[in-house]
Every structure is written in structure tokens, then in C-alpha cells.
Amino acid sequence: MRTDFAGEMGGYRVLGHVWGGWWRGPGVSSARKVAGFGTEARRQLQPRGSSKRSGSLGNQSFPGLLQPENLSREELVDVLKASVVDQKGKPGELTLFSVLPELSQSLGLGEQELQVVRASGKEASGLVLLSSCPQTASRLQKFFACSRRAQRPTATYWAVTDGIPATSEGKIQAALKLEYVDGLGSVVPVKSPSRKDILEGVKRTLSHFRVVATGPGCALVQLQPVTVFPSQLQVHMVLQLCPVLGDHRYSARVGTVLGQRFLLPAESTKPQKQVLDEALLRRLHLTPAQAAQMPLHLHLHCLHLPGTRPRDAPIELLAPLPSYFSRTLQCLGLCQQ
């Protein structure tokens, strides 16, 4: 996890690279551009137990992931404390997972509770915006809501996809609903939703996309969601027949017959580990077992925020890529064109 701070606005802080409810490893290469990605990070981080090697996989479940279960609570606090690049504004409690008391004490913060204003999503990596000031949090939430009403994206994600979109750029529109089966939530598209459907939780969603780079059977795609819905970007890419690498929930909805891809019925397709073809596995230098542990390659790279004062220029926050994401780009030759 990295923490990056840009601008002083009532004590907000920004965290990066939170994945799946656990921090999984720092973004390396913070001082250089990887596949055309710039970064605002102020220093590099290489914590204990991590490795700069990306070629030989050995017994790793997936290269570039730090396993928190191999760390003591004290070691995890040390790693998180070392991840703080800058800390300004009013002091507040840095709320983060199960090590809240230790981390807060280690950072010398006060008793104020931080509020999550914007996050990359449960399985995605990238920026997490926190605020210890209720007024600042309210202002930012109003800014994001106003931007959504104006259909003005404020977040930019990067995704590596299994497959290449049919067009180089465009928008994806779909009505989505969240269904629960055996206690597990799953997002499914709804064709021609009625007013009753909308009242019952179906939401019309919209995302913009642009293909940044392509390789044999894969692509680096920029995604800008206009609406907010659980798993929106993953489902949108599935509807393009190009699931995100590491999508072990929705990628099974894309079937293939004689090299042609098609959508399977979402309601009757159960989640399963993503299956990649042999050519892609060879380029990634992964075994099928390692690919089954692949993290979701969806990264909240950039957030646009309002300036501190009305006449100030907007603030742009950038998160460096996680090491596993950078490694994948290098293996697949996905450099910005």
C-alpha cells in the first residue's frame, strides 16, 4: 500500500493499492514511467519480504503479492507506516483494517475518525481517499455527485483485458442489478428495464473506454465510469467480450466456440476461476494454478478533485501501479502507443 497526498484540504489523505480487503504489495517503479504511466509518488517502497525479481516465479502463488498472513501485526504496522509518503492537514485516526490502534499510535495521529470518501473497490487496486474532516468529506461527496449528474468522469482506471475490444474507444451502457444467490451477490445485466425494475434496484450504468495498447489476444484499456455500481467495470468489460485479467467472478460469462466469443446467460453462469488460453499463459510465464490466483488487473490510477478554493486549479491524484500489474504489462508488451 502506498499513501500519496496532493493538496491540503481539511485533512484528507490518499491511500493506494488496497486489494481484496488486504494490502497486497507496494507499487514499485514509482520514479519511472511504466507503459506510459506517470506517477506523483514521492519515494519508493520496498518492504521486508518483497522482491524486485519478476522473472522466476518459484513457489509464489502469484508474483508481486505480499502475503499479510506471513507478517506479524507489528511488521504489518511498520510496512503501512513506511508506506505513508506525506501526511498533512488536521490529525485524525488512520482507519485501516484490523491494525487501526497500532497504526494510529505509530503515526502519532489524534482521536478523530477518518471517513472513506472514495475507494477503488474491493478487489481493485489504486487510490483510496480518506478525510478526517466532516465538512471536507461532505464537500467532496457533493463534488462527485454533481460530476455524475453532469456525466463528467472524475476517476480513471487502467485494466488489462483478456481479449481486445472491437472498437478502439466508445461508451458502454447497460442496466444492471445486484442479485443474491446462496448469500453471494452477483451483478447481472437487465435488457429493456421497466420503471418497476428501476424502482426495485435496477440502475442504468455508463462507462467510457479507450484502448491504450494491444498485444496478441490482450489489451490495456482506460476506463472512466460515469455512474457508480458494484462491479460495474468488470461487467462492462465482459459485455465487450473482454474480461479483465484476474476476474474470477464474471469472466466465465464469456464463452468461445471455434475462436469466436459470445455471452453466456448471466443468470445461469456460476462464478469460477478465470481460464486463460495457453498462449497467454506462456507470455505471462504462469502455470494454470498460478493464473487461478491472479489478482484483478483493475487499477484506480487517477482521481480529479476540486481545488482547495473555488478559483484554484483542480487537483489530480495519481497512484503508481502495483508490481504485479507492471510485471503483466512487461510480459505482454503492453506499452502506451
Short mmCIF file of C-alpha atoms in Angstrom, two decimals, residues 36-268:
data_model
loop_
_atom_site.label_atom_id
_atom_site.label_comp_id
_atom_site.label_asym_id
_atom_site.label_seq_id
_atom_site.Cartn_x
_atom_site.Cartn_y
_atom_site.Cartn_z
CA GLY A 36 3.36 5.43 -20.29
CA PHE A 37 2.12 5.77 -16.71
CA GLY A 38 3.40 8.83 -14.83
CA THR A 39 3.37 8.96 -11.06
CA GLU A 40 3.28 11.63 -8.39
CA ALA A 41 4.73 9.35 -5.71
CA ARG A 42 7.49 10.97 -3.69
CA ARG A 43 9.57 7.95 -2.76
CA GLN A 44 9.92 4.25 -3.43
CA LEU A 45 8.97 1.49 -1.06
CA GLN A 46 10.44 -1.98 -0.86
CA PRO A 47 9.27 -3.58 2.40
CA ARG A 48 10.63 -6.65 4.11
CA GLY A 49 9.74 -9.89 2.40
CA SER A 50 9.23 -8.33 -1.01
CA SER A 51 11.39 -8.96 -4.04
CA LYS A 52 12.37 -6.99 -7.10
CA ARG A 53 12.68 -10.16 -9.14
CA SER A 54 9.86 -10.75 -11.62
CA GLY A 55 11.20 -13.48 -13.87
CA SER A 56 11.41 -16.71 -11.87
CA LEU A 57 8.23 -17.49 -10.00
CA GLY A 58 9.46 -20.29 -7.78
CA ASN A 59 6.76 -21.31 -5.33
CA GLN A 60 4.96 -17.98 -5.30
CA SER A 61 1.21 -18.20 -5.73
CA PHE A 62 1.41 -15.08 -7.88
CA PRO A 63 4.44 -12.80 -8.32
CA GLY A 64 4.32 -9.35 -6.79
CA LEU A 65 1.89 -10.14 -3.97
CA LEU A 66 2.86 -9.70 -0.34
CA GLN A 67 1.11 -12.24 1.87
CA PRO A 68 -0.06 -10.45 5.05
CA GLU A 69 -0.53 -13.74 6.85
CA ASN A 70 3.26 -14.12 6.79
CA LEU A 71 3.71 -10.89 8.77
CA SER A 72 3.21 -10.20 12.45
CA ARG A 73 0.92 -7.35 13.47
CA GLU A 74 3.98 -5.26 14.34
CA GLU A 75 5.58 -5.92 10.95
CA LEU A 76 2.38 -5.02 9.12
CA VAL A 77 2.14 -1.76 11.06
CA ASP A 78 5.76 -0.99 10.18
CA VAL A 79 5.10 -1.63 6.49
CA LEU A 80 1.97 0.54 6.49
CA LYS A 81 3.75 3.33 8.35
CA ALA A 82 6.60 3.20 5.82
CA SER A 83 4.03 3.49 3.04
CA VAL A 84 2.97 6.99 4.12
CA VAL A 85 4.60 9.31 1.61
CA ASP A 86 3.18 12.52 3.04
CA GLN A 87 0.80 13.47 5.82
CA LYS A 88 -0.69 16.92 6.20
CA GLY A 89 -3.84 18.62 7.38
CA LYS A 90 -5.66 18.10 10.64
CA PRO A 91 -4.61 14.98 12.56
CA GLY A 92 -7.08 12.10 12.55
CA GLU A 93 -7.20 8.39 13.11
CA LEU A 94 -5.98 6.48 10.05
CA THR A 95 -8.63 3.79 9.89
CA LEU A 96 -7.22 0.73 8.15
CA PHE A 97 -8.29 -2.87 8.66
CA SER A 98 -7.50 -4.72 11.87
CA VAL A 99 -4.37 -2.78 12.85
CA LEU A 100 -6.14 0.52 13.50
CA PRO A 101 -4.93 1.10 17.08
CA GLU A 102 -1.31 0.18 16.35
CA LEU A 103 -1.17 2.10 13.08
CA SER A 104 -2.74 5.21 14.60
CA GLN A 105 -0.32 5.13 17.51
CA SER A 106 2.62 4.57 15.18
CA LEU A 107 1.66 7.56 13.02
CA GLY A 108 1.09 9.80 16.04
CA LEU A 109 -2.47 10.66 14.99
CA GLY A 110 -5.27 12.01 17.11
CA GLU A 111 -8.66 10.61 18.01
CA GLN A 112 -10.61 11.91 15.03
CA GLU A 113 -12.07 9.18 12.86
CA LEU A 114 -11.32 9.06 9.16
CA GLN A 115 -14.10 8.61 6.63
CA VAL A 116 -13.77 6.82 3.30
CA VAL A 117 -14.75 9.33 0.62
CA ARG A 118 -13.76 7.40 -2.50
CA ALA A 119 -12.25 3.95 -2.98
CA SER A 120 -11.14 1.77 -5.85
CA GLY A 121 -13.39 -1.15 -4.99
CA LYS A 122 -12.98 -4.34 -3.00
CA GLU A 123 -10.84 -6.28 -5.50
CA ALA A 124 -9.27 -3.43 -7.47
CA SER A 125 -6.04 -1.66 -6.59
CA GLY A 126 -5.46 2.07 -6.58
CA LEU A 127 -6.39 5.20 -4.73
CA VAL A 128 -8.42 5.36 -1.53
CA LEU A 129 -9.47 8.86 -0.47
CA LEU A 130 -9.99 9.44 3.25
CA SER A 131 -10.95 12.51 5.24
CA SER A 132 -10.84 13.34 8.94
CA CYS A 133 -12.91 16.50 8.39
CA PRO A 134 -16.69 16.04 8.00
CA GLN A 135 -17.01 19.34 6.10
CA THR A 136 -14.33 18.30 3.61
CA ALA A 137 -15.88 14.86 3.17
CA SER A 138 -19.28 16.43 2.52
CA ARG A 139 -17.80 18.87 0.01
CA LEU A 140 -16.05 16.08 -1.88
CA GLN A 141 -19.16 13.89 -1.91
CA LYS A 142 -21.17 16.78 -3.33
CA PHE A 143 -18.48 17.33 -5.98
CA PHE A 144 -18.61 13.67 -7.04
CA ALA A 145 -22.43 13.67 -7.08
CA CYS A 146 -22.52 16.84 -9.18
CA SER A 147 -19.99 15.36 -11.60
CA ARG A 148 -22.10 12.22 -12.01
CA ARG A 149 -25.21 14.28 -12.77
CA ALA A 150 -23.24 16.21 -15.38
CA GLN A 151 -21.86 12.89 -16.73
CA ARG A 152 -18.34 14.16 -16.11
CA PRO A 153 -15.94 11.36 -15.10
CA THR A 154 -13.71 12.02 -12.10
CA ALA A 155 -11.93 8.66 -11.97
CA THR A 156 -9.68 6.91 -14.46
CA TYR A 157 -8.95 3.21 -14.19
CA TRP A 158 -6.47 1.05 -16.07
CA ALA A 159 -7.37 -2.53 -16.91
CA VAL A 160 -5.59 -5.39 -18.64
CA THR A 161 -8.11 -7.47 -20.57
CA ASP A 162 -8.24 -10.98 -21.95
CA GLY A 163 -9.26 -10.05 -25.48
CA ILE A 164 -9.34 -6.82 -27.45
CA PRO A 165 -12.43 -4.58 -27.67
CA ALA A 166 -13.98 -4.42 -31.15
CA THR A 167 -13.58 -0.62 -31.26
CA SER A 168 -10.68 1.48 -30.01
CA GLU A 169 -12.89 3.74 -27.91
CA GLY A 170 -16.50 4.35 -27.05
CA LYS A 171 -19.01 4.07 -24.23
CA ILE A 172 -20.67 1.12 -22.57
CA GLN A 173 -24.25 1.46 -21.38
CA ALA A 174 -26.08 -1.27 -19.52
CA ALA A 175 -28.85 -1.61 -16.95
CA LEU A 176 -27.52 -3.65 -14.04
CA LYS A 177 -28.99 -5.22 -10.93
CA LEU A 178 -27.49 -6.96 -7.92
CA GLU A 179 -28.82 -10.43 -7.18
CA TYR A 180 -28.04 -12.69 -4.22
CA VAL A 181 -27.82 -16.45 -4.61
CA ASP A 182 -26.84 -18.53 -1.56
CA GLY A 183 -25.75 -15.34 0.15
CA LEU A 184 -23.37 -14.30 -2.64
CA GLY A 185 -24.01 -11.13 -4.60
CA SER A 186 -23.76 -11.12 -8.37
CA VAL A 187 -24.34 -8.28 -10.83
CA VAL A 188 -26.41 -9.16 -13.91
CA PRO A 189 -27.48 -7.04 -16.88
CA VAL A 190 -31.16 -6.30 -17.48
CA LYS A 191 -32.47 -5.80 -21.01
CA SER A 192 -35.02 -3.03 -21.53
CA PRO A 193 -35.68 -2.33 -17.85
CA SER A 194 -39.16 -1.15 -16.91
CA ARG A 195 -39.99 1.61 -14.46
CA LYS A 196 -40.74 -1.08 -11.92
CA ASP A 197 -37.29 -2.56 -12.45
CA ILE A 198 -35.71 0.84 -11.81
CA LEU A 199 -37.73 1.24 -8.62
CA GLU A 200 -36.62 -2.23 -7.49
CA GLY A 201 -32.91 -1.50 -7.77
CA VAL A 202 -32.01 -1.79 -11.44
CA LYS A 203 -29.65 1.03 -12.41
CA ARG A 204 -28.67 2.37 -15.81
CA THR A 205 -24.87 2.49 -15.90
CA LEU A 206 -22.38 4.20 -18.19
CA SER A 207 -18.62 3.94 -18.69
CA HIS A 208 -16.24 5.42 -21.25
CA PHE A 209 -13.37 3.29 -22.55
CA ARG A 210 -10.29 3.74 -24.69
CA VAL A 211 -7.83 1.09 -25.84
CA VAL A 212 -4.36 2.31 -24.87
CA ALA A 213 -2.29 -0.61 -26.18
CA THR A 214 -2.83 -4.05 -27.68
CA GLY A 215 -0.94 -7.32 -27.88
CA PRO A 216 -1.81 -10.79 -29.14
CA GLY A 217 -5.18 -11.51 -27.55
CA CYS A 218 -4.91 -8.83 -24.86
CA ALA A 219 -5.22 -5.09 -24.31
CA LEU A 220 -4.52 -2.26 -21.91
CA VAL A 221 -7.74 -0.27 -21.56
CA GLN A 222 -8.51 3.07 -19.94
CA LEU A 223 -11.90 3.08 -18.22
CA GLN A 224 -13.80 6.08 -16.90
CA PRO A 225 -17.02 5.23 -15.08
CA VAL A 226 -19.69 7.92 -15.10
CA THR A 227 -22.07 6.04 -12.81
CA VAL A 228 -21.28 4.05 -9.68
CA PHE A 229 -22.45 0.45 -9.27
CA PRO A 230 -20.82 -2.65 -7.73
CA SER A 231 -18.53 -4.47 -10.21
CA GLN A 232 -19.63 -2.05 -12.94
CA LEU A 233 -16.34 -2.02 -14.84
CA GLN A 234 -15.86 -5.77 -14.66
CA VAL A 235 -19.34 -6.45 -16.01
CA HIS A 236 -18.98 -3.76 -18.68
CA MET A 237 -15.80 -5.39 -20.00
CA VAL A 238 -17.49 -8.79 -20.00
CA LEU A 239 -20.23 -7.26 -22.14
CA GLN A 240 -17.43 -6.27 -24.54
CA LEU A 241 -16.32 -9.93 -24.52
CA CYS A 242 -13.02 -8.80 -22.96
CA PRO A 243 -12.98 -9.75 -19.27
CA VAL A 244 -10.40 -8.14 -17.03
CA LEU A 245 -7.43 -10.34 -16.14
CA GLY A 246 -7.96 -11.84 -12.71
CA ASP A 247 -11.76 -11.55 -12.90
CA HIS A 248 -12.72 -14.81 -11.23
CA ARG A 249 -16.35 -13.81 -10.81
CA TYR A 250 -17.68 -12.69 -14.18
CA SER A 251 -15.21 -13.91 -16.82
CA ALA A 252 -16.99 -17.28 -17.05
CA ARG A 253 -19.85 -15.48 -18.79
CA VAL A 254 -17.72 -15.24 -21.94
CA GLY A 255 -17.74 -18.48 -23.94
CA THR A 256 -15.72 -19.43 -27.01
CA VAL A 257 -16.60 -21.69 -29.94
CA LEU A 258 -14.18 -22.10 -32.86
CA GLY A 259 -12.34 -18.98 -31.79
CA GLN A 260 -15.49 -16.85 -31.64
CA ARG A 261 -16.55 -15.32 -28.35
CA PHE A 262 -20.12 -14.98 -27.15
CA LEU A 263 -22.03 -14.14 -23.97
CA LEU A 264 -23.48 -16.89 -21.84
CA PRO A 265 -26.66 -16.20 -19.81
CA ALA A 266 -25.58 -14.35 -16.69
CA GLU A 267 -28.32 -15.85 -14.52
CA SER A 268 -27.21 -19.43 -15.20
#
